[in-house]
């Protein structure tokens, strides 16, 4: 089977994939544990019958260290393997919190400025400046996320290779 024809090839555009296998959850988990043991110095992780989390072994640990999360689910008479590439859930949650916080503050400060102008009050002369500061904070958060993603590109390639070699052999063509 060629990689271009699989669902795994869509990882370049979206960091998710879904494959079907004829193996049971237990057998798939055992095969994944064996593959992980064979590549002990390069990858580390935790594997059980429902979920597996794989990381690339490095000498450093940065905030955007990518992980491959594999989840096995029963669908009809097949087992679906869902994979997600990305940082830990704590990092995603932190960045979403920052985006949410800065966006709400921007809307609040801009609304204060707009209402002040409409009623011709001058109680909040700092509101427009504060709204621009929040836009700057959103831009800095975005830049930090992009920096982390670029820094982790090599590790993402290794995780993609791991996903291809460890799970592609079990993929079934859906007809």
PDB file of C-alpha atoms in Angstrom:
ATOM      1  CA  UNK A   1       0.000   0.000   0.000  1.00  0.00           C
ATOM      2  CA  UNK A   2       1.327   3.458  -0.846  1.00  0.00           C
ATOM      3  CA  UNK A   3       1.358   6.198   1.768  1.00  0.00           C
ATOM      4  CA  UNK A   4      -0.190   8.769  -0.603  1.00  0.00           C
ATOM      5  CA  UNK A   5      -3.386   6.755  -0.784  1.00  0.00           C
ATOM      6  CA  UNK A   6      -3.959   6.492   2.948  1.00  0.00           C
ATOM      7  CA  UNK A   7      -5.773   8.655   5.418  1.00  0.00           C
ATOM      8  CA  UNK A   8      -2.461   9.161   7.197  1.00  0.00           C
ATOM      9  CA  UNK A   9      -1.216  11.330   4.335  1.00  0.00           C
ATOM     10  CA  UNK A  10      -3.669  14.071   5.362  1.00  0.00           C
ATOM     11  CA  UNK A  11      -1.513  14.786   8.421  1.00  0.00           C
ATOM     12  CA  UNK A  12       0.320  17.449   6.439  1.00  0.00           C
ATOM     13  CA  UNK A  13      -2.870  19.517   6.276  1.00  0.00           C
ATOM     14  CA  UNK A  14      -4.604  18.450   9.473  1.00  0.00           C
ATOM     15  CA  UNK A  15      -2.914  16.888  12.480  1.00  0.00           C
ATOM     16  CA  UNK A  16      -5.545  14.111  12.732  1.00  0.00           C
ATOM     17  CA  UNK A  17      -6.072  10.803  11.031  1.00  0.00           C
ATOM     18  CA  UNK A  18      -8.388   7.819  11.229  1.00  0.00           C
ATOM     19  CA  UNK A  19      -7.705   4.281  10.092  1.00  0.00           C
ATOM     20  CA  UNK A  20      -9.536   0.967  10.328  1.00  0.00           C
ATOM     21  CA  UNK A  21      -7.934  -2.315  11.265  1.00  0.00           C
ATOM     22  CA  UNK A  22      -8.961  -5.937  11.430  1.00  0.00           C
ATOM     23  CA  UNK A  23      -7.019  -6.453  14.688  1.00  0.00           C
ATOM     24  CA  UNK A  24      -8.617  -6.398  18.114  1.00  0.00           C
ATOM     25  CA  UNK A  25      -7.772  -3.589  20.530  1.00  0.00           C
ATOM     26  CA  UNK A  26      -5.632  -5.907  22.648  1.00  0.00           C
ATOM     27  CA  UNK A  27      -3.588  -7.251  19.737  1.00  0.00           C
ATOM     28  CA  UNK A  28      -3.101  -3.755  18.313  1.00  0.00           C
ATOM     29  CA  UNK A  29      -1.928  -2.507  21.741  1.00  0.00           C
ATOM     30  CA  UNK A  30       0.527  -5.411  22.049  1.00  0.00           C
ATOM     31  CA  UNK A  31       1.925  -4.733  18.564  1.00  0.00           C
ATOM     32  CA  UNK A  32       2.290  -1.053  19.422  1.00  0.00           C
ATOM     33  CA  UNK A  33       4.117  -1.929  22.670  1.00  0.00           C
ATOM     34  CA  UNK A  34       6.508  -4.179  20.735  1.00  0.00           C
ATOM     35  CA  UNK A  35       7.187  -1.464  18.166  1.00  0.00           C
ATOM     36  CA  UNK A  36       7.775   1.074  20.944  1.00  0.00           C
ATOM     37  CA  UNK A  37      10.176  -1.320  22.717  1.00  0.00           C
ATOM     38  CA  UNK A  38      12.134  -1.799  19.476  1.00  0.00           C
ATOM     39  CA  UNK A  39      12.614   1.982  19.207  1.00  0.00           C
ATOM     40  CA  UNK A  40      13.265   2.577  22.915  1.00  0.00           C
ATOM     41  CA  UNK A  41      15.937   5.295  22.629  1.00  0.00           C
ATOM     42  CA  UNK A  42      14.067   7.258  19.991  1.00  0.00           C
ATOM     43  CA  UNK A  43      10.495   7.191  21.353  1.00  0.00           C
ATOM     44  CA  UNK A  44       8.814   6.861  24.715  1.00  0.00           C
ATOM     45  CA  UNK A  45       5.205   6.546  25.674  1.00  0.00           C
ATOM     46  CA  UNK A  46       2.353   4.862  27.408  1.00  0.00           C
ATOM     47  CA  UNK A  47       0.235   2.217  25.668  1.00  0.00           C
ATOM     48  CA  UNK A  48      -2.950   0.503  26.835  1.00  0.00           C
ATOM     49  CA  UNK A  49      -5.895  -1.039  24.997  1.00  0.00           C
ATOM     50  CA  UNK A  50      -7.839   2.232  24.677  1.00  0.00           C
ATOM     51  CA  UNK A  51      -5.259   5.024  24.396  1.00  0.00           C
ATOM     52  CA  UNK A  52      -1.582   5.375  23.539  1.00  0.00           C
ATOM     53  CA  UNK A  53       0.553   8.483  23.912  1.00  0.00           C
ATOM     54  CA  UNK A  54       3.912   8.588  22.127  1.00  0.00           C
ATOM     55  CA  UNK A  55       6.666  11.221  22.503  1.00  0.00           C
ATOM     56  CA  UNK A  56      10.031  11.695  20.837  1.00  0.00           C
ATOM     57  CA  UNK A  57      12.984  11.323  23.225  1.00  0.00           C
ATOM     58  CA  UNK A  58      15.079  14.525  23.295  1.00  0.00           C
ATOM     59  CA  UNK A  59      17.695  16.075  25.555  1.00  0.00           C
ATOM     60  CA  UNK A  60      15.478  19.119  26.087  1.00  0.00           C
ATOM     61  CA  UNK A  61      11.822  19.617  26.888  1.00  0.00           C
ATOM     62  CA  UNK A  62      10.127  22.689  25.437  1.00  0.00           C
ATOM     63  CA  UNK A  63       6.558  23.883  25.842  1.00  0.00           C
ATOM     64  CA  UNK A  64       5.410  22.727  22.399  1.00  0.00           C
ATOM     65  CA  UNK A  65       6.851  19.212  22.554  1.00  0.00           C
ATOM     66  CA  UNK A  66       4.632  17.213  20.199  1.00  0.00           C
ATOM     67  CA  UNK A  67       2.877  13.991  21.087  1.00  0.00           C
ATOM     68  CA  UNK A  68       1.057  11.374  19.090  1.00  0.00           C
ATOM     69  CA  UNK A  69      -2.154  10.261  20.759  1.00  0.00           C
ATOM     70  CA  UNK A  70      -3.725   7.083  19.404  1.00  0.00           C
ATOM     71  CA  UNK A  71      -7.211   6.034  20.460  1.00  0.00           C
ATOM     72  CA  UNK A  72      -8.810   2.726  19.490  1.00  0.00           C
ATOM     73  CA  UNK A  73     -12.586   2.559  19.207  1.00  0.00           C
ATOM     74  CA  UNK A  74     -15.006  -0.123  18.073  1.00  0.00           C
ATOM     75  CA  UNK A  75     -17.036   0.918  15.036  1.00  0.00           C
ATOM     76  CA  UNK A  76     -19.413  -1.665  13.566  1.00  0.00           C
ATOM     77  CA  UNK A  77     -17.339  -4.797  13.015  1.00  0.00           C
ATOM     78  CA  UNK A  78     -13.977  -3.000  12.736  1.00  0.00           C
ATOM     79  CA  UNK A  79     -11.605  -1.201  15.066  1.00  0.00           C
ATOM     80  CA  UNK A  80     -10.958   2.464  14.286  1.00  0.00           C
ATOM     81  CA  UNK A  81      -7.595   3.988  15.163  1.00  0.00           C
ATOM     82  CA  UNK A  82      -7.838   7.735  15.649  1.00  0.00           C
ATOM     83  CA  UNK A  83      -4.582   9.643  15.797  1.00  0.00           C
ATOM     84  CA  UNK A  84      -3.934  13.227  16.861  1.00  0.00           C
ATOM     85  CA  UNK A  85      -0.607  15.039  16.597  1.00  0.00           C
ATOM     86  CA  UNK A  86       0.080  18.009  18.844  1.00  0.00           C
ATOM     87  CA  UNK A  87       1.361  19.279  22.166  1.00  0.00           C
ATOM     88  CA  UNK A  88       0.072  18.100  25.509  1.00  0.00           C
ATOM     89  CA  UNK A  89      -3.495  18.961  26.430  1.00  0.00           C
ATOM     90  CA  UNK A  90      -2.201  21.296  29.153  1.00  0.00           C
ATOM     91  CA  UNK A  91      -0.420  23.416  26.529  1.00  0.00           C
ATOM     92  CA  UNK A  92      -3.494  23.525  24.269  1.00  0.00           C
ATOM     93  CA  UNK A  93      -5.665  24.506  27.229  1.00  0.00           C
ATOM     94  CA  UNK A  94      -3.231  27.222  28.297  1.00  0.00           C
ATOM     95  CA  UNK A  95      -3.085  28.775  24.821  1.00  0.00           C
ATOM     96  CA  UNK A  96      -6.876  28.619  24.416  1.00  0.00           C
ATOM     97  CA  UNK A  97      -7.239  30.269  27.829  1.00  0.00           C
ATOM     98  CA  UNK A  98      -4.906  33.089  26.756  1.00  0.00           C
ATOM     99  CA  UNK A  99      -6.780  33.636  23.481  1.00  0.00           C
ATOM    100  CA  UNK A 100     -10.099  33.659  25.329  1.00  0.00           C
ATOM    101  CA  UNK A 101      -8.864  36.009  28.059  1.00  0.00           C
ATOM    102  CA  UNK A 102      -7.249  38.518  25.707  1.00  0.00           C
ATOM    103  CA  UNK A 103     -10.242  38.455  23.339  1.00  0.00           C
ATOM    104  CA  UNK A 104     -12.741  39.106  26.122  1.00  0.00           C
ATOM    105  CA  UNK A 105     -10.582  41.919  27.503  1.00  0.00           C
ATOM    106  CA  UNK A 106     -10.217  43.435  24.026  1.00  0.00           C
ATOM    107  CA  UNK A 107     -14.002  43.384  23.528  1.00  0.00           C
ATOM    108  CA  UNK A 108     -14.539  44.886  26.983  1.00  0.00           C
ATOM    109  CA  UNK A 109     -12.051  47.719  26.511  1.00  0.00           C
ATOM    110  CA  UNK A 110     -13.216  48.491  22.979  1.00  0.00           C
ATOM    111  CA  UNK A 111     -16.856  48.521  24.138  1.00  0.00           C
ATOM    112  CA  UNK A 112     -15.919  50.888  26.956  1.00  0.00           C
ATOM    113  CA  UNK A 113     -14.228  53.190  24.441  1.00  0.00           C
ATOM    114  CA  UNK A 114     -17.156  53.027  21.991  1.00  0.00           C
ATOM    115  CA  UNK A 115     -19.818  53.685  24.646  1.00  0.00           C
ATOM    116  CA  UNK A 116     -17.731  56.522  26.064  1.00  0.00           C
ATOM    117  CA  UNK A 117     -17.616  58.164  22.625  1.00  0.00           C
ATOM    118  CA  UNK A 118     -21.359  57.665  22.075  1.00  0.00           C
ATOM    119  CA  UNK A 119     -22.422  59.280  25.352  1.00  0.00           C
ATOM    120  CA  UNK A 120     -19.613  61.863  25.188  1.00  0.00           C
ATOM    121  CA  UNK A 121     -18.158  60.846  28.524  1.00  0.00           C
ATOM    122  CA  UNK A 122     -14.454  60.961  29.304  1.00  0.00           C
ATOM    123  CA  UNK A 123     -14.235  58.571  32.249  1.00  0.00           C
ATOM    124  CA  UNK A 124     -12.128  55.928  30.463  1.00  0.00           C
ATOM    125  CA  UNK A 125      -9.529  57.684  28.305  1.00  0.00           C
ATOM    126  CA  UNK A 126      -7.283  54.597  28.573  1.00  0.00           C
ATOM    127  CA  UNK A 127      -9.836  52.154  27.094  1.00  0.00           C
ATOM    128  CA  UNK A 128      -8.715  52.472  23.457  1.00  0.00           C
ATOM    129  CA  UNK A 129      -5.051  52.066  24.407  1.00  0.00           C
ATOM    130  CA  UNK A 130      -5.890  49.040  26.537  1.00  0.00           C
ATOM    131  CA  UNK A 131      -7.792  47.458  23.621  1.00  0.00           C
ATOM    132  CA  UNK A 132      -4.712  47.858  21.399  1.00  0.00           C
ATOM    133  CA  UNK A 133      -2.562  46.304  24.140  1.00  0.00           C
ATOM    134  CA  UNK A 134      -4.923  43.285  24.167  1.00  0.00           C
ATOM    135  CA  UNK A 135      -4.589  42.956  20.381  1.00  0.00           C
ATOM    136  CA  UNK A 136      -0.821  43.013  20.842  1.00  0.00           C
ATOM    137  CA  UNK A 137      -1.111  40.297  23.516  1.00  0.00           C
ATOM    138  CA  UNK A 138      -3.170  38.147  21.115  1.00  0.00           C
ATOM    139  CA  UNK A 139      -0.484  38.621  18.446  1.00  0.00           C
ATOM    140  CA  UNK A 140       2.289  37.667  20.908  1.00  0.00           C
ATOM    141  CA  UNK A 141       0.358  34.538  21.933  1.00  0.00           C
ATOM    142  CA  UNK A 142      -0.069  33.585  18.268  1.00  0.00           C
ATOM    143  CA  UNK A 143       3.635  34.220  17.587  1.00  0.00           C
ATOM    144  CA  UNK A 144       4.611  32.046  20.579  1.00  0.00           C
ATOM    145  CA  UNK A 145       2.404  29.229  19.285  1.00  0.00           C
ATOM    146  CA  UNK A 146       3.885  29.465  15.773  1.00  0.00           C
ATOM    147  CA  UNK A 147       7.422  29.566  17.210  1.00  0.00           C
ATOM    148  CA  UNK A 148       6.718  26.406  19.199  1.00  0.00           C
ATOM    149  CA  UNK A 149       5.256  24.670  16.170  1.00  0.00           C
ATOM    150  CA  UNK A 150       8.274  25.556  14.036  1.00  0.00           C
ATOM    151  CA  UNK A 151      10.660  24.414  16.755  1.00  0.00           C
ATOM    152  CA  UNK A 152       8.886  21.047  16.903  1.00  0.00           C
ATOM    153  CA  UNK A 153       8.840  20.322  13.158  1.00  0.00           C
ATOM    154  CA  UNK A 154      11.645  17.751  13.340  1.00  0.00           C
ATOM    155  CA  UNK A 155       9.908  15.891  16.141  1.00  0.00           C
ATOM    156  CA  UNK A 156       6.614  15.994  14.218  1.00  0.00           C
ATOM    157  CA  UNK A 157       8.336  14.338  11.270  1.00  0.00           C
ATOM    158  CA  UNK A 158       9.645  11.602  13.565  1.00  0.00           C
ATOM    159  CA  UNK A 159       6.178  11.094  15.042  1.00  0.00           C
ATOM    160  CA  UNK A 160       4.705  10.897  11.550  1.00  0.00           C
ATOM    161  CA  UNK A 161       7.275   8.239  10.672  1.00  0.00           C
ATOM    162  CA  UNK A 162       6.350   6.376  13.876  1.00  0.00           C
ATOM    163  CA  UNK A 163       2.651   6.560  12.997  1.00  0.00           C
ATOM    164  CA  UNK A 164       3.294   5.321   9.475  1.00  0.00           C
ATOM    165  CA  UNK A 165       5.532   2.438  10.467  1.00  0.00           C
ATOM    166  CA  UNK A 166       3.591   1.323  13.533  1.00  0.00           C
ATOM    167  CA  UNK A 167      -0.014   1.694  12.337  1.00  0.00           C
ATOM    168  CA  UNK A 168      -0.021   1.795   8.547  1.00  0.00           C
ATOM    169  CA  UNK A 169       0.624  -1.930   8.312  1.00  0.00           C
ATOM    170  CA  UNK A 170      -2.686  -2.569  10.091  1.00  0.00           C
ATOM    171  CA  UNK A 171      -4.830  -0.216   7.985  1.00  0.00           C
ATOM    172  CA  UNK A 172      -7.696  -1.692   6.018  1.00  0.00           C
ATOM    173  CA  UNK A 173      -9.053  -0.171   2.833  1.00  0.00           C
ATOM    174  CA  UNK A 174     -12.597   1.012   3.472  1.00  0.00           C
ATOM    175  CA  UNK A 175     -14.818  -0.036   0.615  1.00  0.00           C
TER     176      UNK A 175
END
